[in-house]
Short mmCIF file of C-alpha atoms in Angstrom, two decimals:
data_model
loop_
_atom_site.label_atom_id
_atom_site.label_comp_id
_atom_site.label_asym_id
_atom_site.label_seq_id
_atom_site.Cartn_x
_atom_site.Cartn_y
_atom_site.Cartn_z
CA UNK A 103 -5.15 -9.66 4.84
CA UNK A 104 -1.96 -7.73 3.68
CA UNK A 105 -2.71 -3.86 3.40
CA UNK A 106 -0.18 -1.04 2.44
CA UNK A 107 -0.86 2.56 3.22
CA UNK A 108 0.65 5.26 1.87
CA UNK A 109 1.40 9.08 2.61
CA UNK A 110 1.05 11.44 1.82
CA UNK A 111 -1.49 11.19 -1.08
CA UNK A 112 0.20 14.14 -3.06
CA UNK A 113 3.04 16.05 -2.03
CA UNK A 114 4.36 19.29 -3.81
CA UNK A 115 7.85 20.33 -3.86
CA UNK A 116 10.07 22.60 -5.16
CA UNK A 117 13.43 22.15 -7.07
CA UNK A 118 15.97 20.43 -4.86
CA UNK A 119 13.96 20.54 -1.84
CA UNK A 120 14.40 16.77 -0.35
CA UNK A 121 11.49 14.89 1.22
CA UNK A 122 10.49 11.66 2.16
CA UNK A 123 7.66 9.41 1.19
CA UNK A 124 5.83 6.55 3.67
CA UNK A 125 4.42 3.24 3.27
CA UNK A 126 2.93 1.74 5.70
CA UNK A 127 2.08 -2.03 5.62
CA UNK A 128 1.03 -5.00 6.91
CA UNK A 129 1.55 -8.67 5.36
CA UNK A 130 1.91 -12.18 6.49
CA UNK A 131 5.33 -13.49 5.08
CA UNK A 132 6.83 -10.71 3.39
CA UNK A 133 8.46 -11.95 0.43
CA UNK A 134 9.40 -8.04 -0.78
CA UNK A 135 8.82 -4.78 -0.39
CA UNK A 136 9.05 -2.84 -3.70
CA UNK A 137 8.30 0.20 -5.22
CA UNK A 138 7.47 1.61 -8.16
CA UNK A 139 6.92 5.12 -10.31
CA UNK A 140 3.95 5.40 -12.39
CA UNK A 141 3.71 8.35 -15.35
CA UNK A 142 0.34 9.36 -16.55
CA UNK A 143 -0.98 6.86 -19.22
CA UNK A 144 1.98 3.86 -18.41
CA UNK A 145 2.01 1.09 -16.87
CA UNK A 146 4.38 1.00 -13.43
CA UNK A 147 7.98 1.04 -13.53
CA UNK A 148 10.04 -0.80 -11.85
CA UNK A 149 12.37 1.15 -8.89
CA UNK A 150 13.89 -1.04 -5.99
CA UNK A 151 13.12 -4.37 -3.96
CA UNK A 152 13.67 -4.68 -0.23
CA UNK A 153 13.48 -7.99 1.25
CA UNK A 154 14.40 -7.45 4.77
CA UNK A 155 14.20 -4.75 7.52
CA UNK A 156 17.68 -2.84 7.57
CA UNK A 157 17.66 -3.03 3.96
CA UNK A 158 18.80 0.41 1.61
CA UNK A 159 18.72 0.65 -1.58
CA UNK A 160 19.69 4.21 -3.78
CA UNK A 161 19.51 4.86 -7.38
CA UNK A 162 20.36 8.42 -8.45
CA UNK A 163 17.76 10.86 -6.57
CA UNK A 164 15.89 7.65 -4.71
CA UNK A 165 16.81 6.01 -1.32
CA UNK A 166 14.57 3.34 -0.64
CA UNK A 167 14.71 1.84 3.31
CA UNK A 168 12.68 -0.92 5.01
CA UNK A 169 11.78 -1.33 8.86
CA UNK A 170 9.13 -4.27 9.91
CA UNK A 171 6.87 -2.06 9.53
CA UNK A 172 7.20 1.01 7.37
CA UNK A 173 8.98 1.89 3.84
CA UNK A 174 10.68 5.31 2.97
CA UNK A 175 11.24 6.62 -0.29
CA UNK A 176 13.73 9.69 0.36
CA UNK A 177 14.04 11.89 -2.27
CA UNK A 178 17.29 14.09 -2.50
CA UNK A 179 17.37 17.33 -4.09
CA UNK A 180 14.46 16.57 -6.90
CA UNK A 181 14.21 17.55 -10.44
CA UNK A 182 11.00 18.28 -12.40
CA UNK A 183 11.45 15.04 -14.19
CA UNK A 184 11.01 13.39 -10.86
CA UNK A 185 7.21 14.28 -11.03
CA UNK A 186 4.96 11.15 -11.00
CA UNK A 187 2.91 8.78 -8.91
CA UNK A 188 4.99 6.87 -6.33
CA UNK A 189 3.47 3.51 -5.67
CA UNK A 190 4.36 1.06 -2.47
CA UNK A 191 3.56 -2.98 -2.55
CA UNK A 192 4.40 -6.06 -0.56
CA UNK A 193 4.25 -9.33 -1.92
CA UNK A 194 3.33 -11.73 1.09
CA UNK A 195 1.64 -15.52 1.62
CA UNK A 196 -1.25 -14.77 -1.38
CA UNK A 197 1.67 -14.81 -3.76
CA UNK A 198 0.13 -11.27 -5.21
CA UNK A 199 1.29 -7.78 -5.07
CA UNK A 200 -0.90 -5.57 -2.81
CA UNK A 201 -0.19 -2.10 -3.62
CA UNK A 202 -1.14 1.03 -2.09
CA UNK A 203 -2.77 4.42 -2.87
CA UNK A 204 0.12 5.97 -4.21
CA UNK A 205 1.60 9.31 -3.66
CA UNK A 206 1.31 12.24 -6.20
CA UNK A 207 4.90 14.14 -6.43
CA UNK A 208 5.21 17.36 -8.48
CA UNK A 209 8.11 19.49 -8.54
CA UNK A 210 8.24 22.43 -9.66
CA UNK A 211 11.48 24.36 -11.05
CA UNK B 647 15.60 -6.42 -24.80
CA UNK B 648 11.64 -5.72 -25.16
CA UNK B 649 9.25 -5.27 -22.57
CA UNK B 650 6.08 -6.50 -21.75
CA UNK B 651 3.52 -5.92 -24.75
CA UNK B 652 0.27 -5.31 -24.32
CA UNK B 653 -2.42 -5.27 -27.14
CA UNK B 654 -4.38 -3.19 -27.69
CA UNK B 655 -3.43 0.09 -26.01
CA UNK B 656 -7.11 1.36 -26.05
CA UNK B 657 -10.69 -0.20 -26.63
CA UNK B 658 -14.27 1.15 -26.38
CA UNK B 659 -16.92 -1.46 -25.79
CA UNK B 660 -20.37 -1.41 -25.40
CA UNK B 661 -22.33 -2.71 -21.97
CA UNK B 662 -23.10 -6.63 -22.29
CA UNK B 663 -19.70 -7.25 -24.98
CA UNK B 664 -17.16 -8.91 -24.17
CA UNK B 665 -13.57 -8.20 -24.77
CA UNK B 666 -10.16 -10.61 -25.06
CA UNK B 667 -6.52 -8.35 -23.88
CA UNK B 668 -3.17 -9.88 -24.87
CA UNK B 669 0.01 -9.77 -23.44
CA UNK B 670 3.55 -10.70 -24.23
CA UNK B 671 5.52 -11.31 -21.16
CA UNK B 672 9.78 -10.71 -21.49
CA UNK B 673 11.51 -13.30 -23.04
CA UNK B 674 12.34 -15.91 -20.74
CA UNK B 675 10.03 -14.96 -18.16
CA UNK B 676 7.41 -17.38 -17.00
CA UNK B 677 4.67 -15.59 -14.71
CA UNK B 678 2.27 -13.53 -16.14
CA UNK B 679 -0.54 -11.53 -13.46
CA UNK B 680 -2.91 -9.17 -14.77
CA UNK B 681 -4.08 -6.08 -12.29
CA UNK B 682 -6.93 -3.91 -12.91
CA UNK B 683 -5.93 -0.11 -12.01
CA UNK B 684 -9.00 2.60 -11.49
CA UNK B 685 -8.97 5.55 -9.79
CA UNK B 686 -10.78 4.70 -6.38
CA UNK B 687 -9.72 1.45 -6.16
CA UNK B 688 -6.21 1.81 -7.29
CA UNK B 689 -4.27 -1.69 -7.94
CA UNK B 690 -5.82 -4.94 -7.90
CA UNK B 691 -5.21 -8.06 -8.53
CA UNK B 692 -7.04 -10.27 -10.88
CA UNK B 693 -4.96 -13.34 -11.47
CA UNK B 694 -1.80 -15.07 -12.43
CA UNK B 695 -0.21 -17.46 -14.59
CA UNK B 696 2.66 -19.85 -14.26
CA UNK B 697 3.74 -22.56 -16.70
CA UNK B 698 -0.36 -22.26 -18.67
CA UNK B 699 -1.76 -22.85 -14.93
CA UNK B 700 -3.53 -20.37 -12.63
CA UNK B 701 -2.02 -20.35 -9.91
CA UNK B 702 -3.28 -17.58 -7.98
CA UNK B 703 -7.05 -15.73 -8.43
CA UNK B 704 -7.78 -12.21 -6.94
CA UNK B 705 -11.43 -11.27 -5.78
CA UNK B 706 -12.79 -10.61 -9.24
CA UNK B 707 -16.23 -12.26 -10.39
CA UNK B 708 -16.43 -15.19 -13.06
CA UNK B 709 -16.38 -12.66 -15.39
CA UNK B 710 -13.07 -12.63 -15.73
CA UNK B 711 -11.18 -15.03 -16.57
CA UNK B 712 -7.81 -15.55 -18.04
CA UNK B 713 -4.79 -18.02 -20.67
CA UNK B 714 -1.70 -18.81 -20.71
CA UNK B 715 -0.33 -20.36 -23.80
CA UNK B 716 3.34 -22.78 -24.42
CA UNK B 717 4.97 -19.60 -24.82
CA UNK B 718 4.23 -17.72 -22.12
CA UNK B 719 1.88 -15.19 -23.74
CA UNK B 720 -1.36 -14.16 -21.51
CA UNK B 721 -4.42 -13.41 -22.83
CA UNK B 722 -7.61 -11.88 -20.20
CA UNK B 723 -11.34 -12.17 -21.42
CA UNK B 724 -14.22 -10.02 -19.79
CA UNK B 725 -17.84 -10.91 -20.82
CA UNK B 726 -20.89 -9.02 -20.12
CA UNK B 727 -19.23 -5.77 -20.15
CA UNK B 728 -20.21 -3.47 -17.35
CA UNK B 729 -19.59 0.25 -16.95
CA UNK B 730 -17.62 -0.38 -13.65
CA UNK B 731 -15.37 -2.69 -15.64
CA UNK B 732 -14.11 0.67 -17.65
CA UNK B 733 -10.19 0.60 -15.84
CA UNK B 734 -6.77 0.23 -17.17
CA UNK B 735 -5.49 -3.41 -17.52
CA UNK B 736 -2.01 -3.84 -16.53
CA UNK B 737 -0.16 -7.14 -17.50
CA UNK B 738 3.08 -7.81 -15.53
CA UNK B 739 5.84 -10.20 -15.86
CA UNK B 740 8.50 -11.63 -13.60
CA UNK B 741 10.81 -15.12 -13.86
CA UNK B 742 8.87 -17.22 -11.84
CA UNK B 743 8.34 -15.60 -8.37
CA UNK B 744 6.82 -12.75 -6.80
CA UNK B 745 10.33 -11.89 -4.91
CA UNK B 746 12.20 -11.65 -8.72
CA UNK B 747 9.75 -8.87 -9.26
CA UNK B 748 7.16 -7.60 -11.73
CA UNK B 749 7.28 -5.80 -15.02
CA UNK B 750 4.64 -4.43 -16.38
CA UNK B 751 3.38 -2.85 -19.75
CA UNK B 752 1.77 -0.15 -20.52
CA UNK B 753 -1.68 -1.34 -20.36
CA UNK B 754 -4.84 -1.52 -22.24
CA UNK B 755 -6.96 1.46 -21.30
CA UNK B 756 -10.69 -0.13 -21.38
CA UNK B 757 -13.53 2.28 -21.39
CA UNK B 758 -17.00 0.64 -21.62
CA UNK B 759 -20.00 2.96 -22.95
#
């Protein structure tokens, strides 16, 4: 059974103070590793796919990288607007996403 | 180009209704899944469609059930309506497979008094 673990659950920073997120997993056939940013009352939005370990992937603030078996989402010098729910999946052999907990960023100015 | 629309945004139901959710994948884009998001159990997975077939099902009981019509729209039905099944629905949509990745709406936020 594919499971994806993330940490921490919430994670408080201040205003350009960089951190990193983890996500943990397991799967049988990864077919992607993605991750997404959820706001309160939205649905999920879309933020990078990683397919293989070695991958990288950066838009603006956001560096996502992939091992075989661990995710990071580093965050570089964050904004308040960065603030949201950071959620992990893999897509393996049951052709579904399995997502994890999530982690809870806030930033504060 | 529009996203994924999901109808409607909020419902209230009473214990033992049922309730139908629509959704309106991107143009062009094939697979529909539905996930059910609450806050213990986070995001699951309830089922998809490809081409008006199932073609994957998620540990969810008969209860659930799902469409897919010509055009790619999605509709979910629950019947017997119980408190537990108060979530937020979340319809995603990708080309065809999981590696093109999901978009989802915004959801239909279900609360069931």
């Amino acid at each position: 059974e594919d499971q994806v673990t993330q940490s921490p659950e919430a994670l408080r920073l201040q205003e350009g103070e960089s951190s990193s997120l983890n996500c943990s997993y397991t799967v049988s056939g990864l077919r992607g590793l993605f991750w997404y940013r959820q706001d309160p009352g939205k649905g999920p939005e879309f933020l990078f796919t990683l397919y293989s370990a070695g991958e990288e992937k950066e838009k603006e603030r956001l560096k996502a990288t992939l091992t075989k078996k661990e995710s990071f989402l580093h965050i570089t010098a964050p904004k308040p607007e960065d603030s949201a729910t950071y959620l992990c999946a893999v897509g393996g052999g049951r052709r579904a996403l399995t997502f994890g907990s999530g982690t809870r960023l806030q930033v504060q100015p | 180009k529009a996203g994924v629309t999901q109808t409607p945004r909020y419902l209230i139901k009473t214990r033992g209704q049922q309730v139908t959710l629509s959704c309106s994948p991107i143009s062009g884009h094939r697979s529909v899944s539905w996930y059910q998001q609450t806050p213990g159990q986070g995001l699951q997975f309830l089922f998809e469609y490809f081409s008006e077939t199932q073609r994957n099902k998620g540990n969810f009981p008969g209860r659930f059930s799902g469409r897919q019509f010509s055009n790619s729209r999605s509709e979910m039905n629950v019947s017997t309506l119980e408190l537990g099944d108060s979530a937020l629905y979340l319809c995603a949509s990708s080309l065809a497979n999981l590696g093109d990745g999901y978009t989802f709406g915004s959801g239909t936020r279900l609360t069931v008094v």
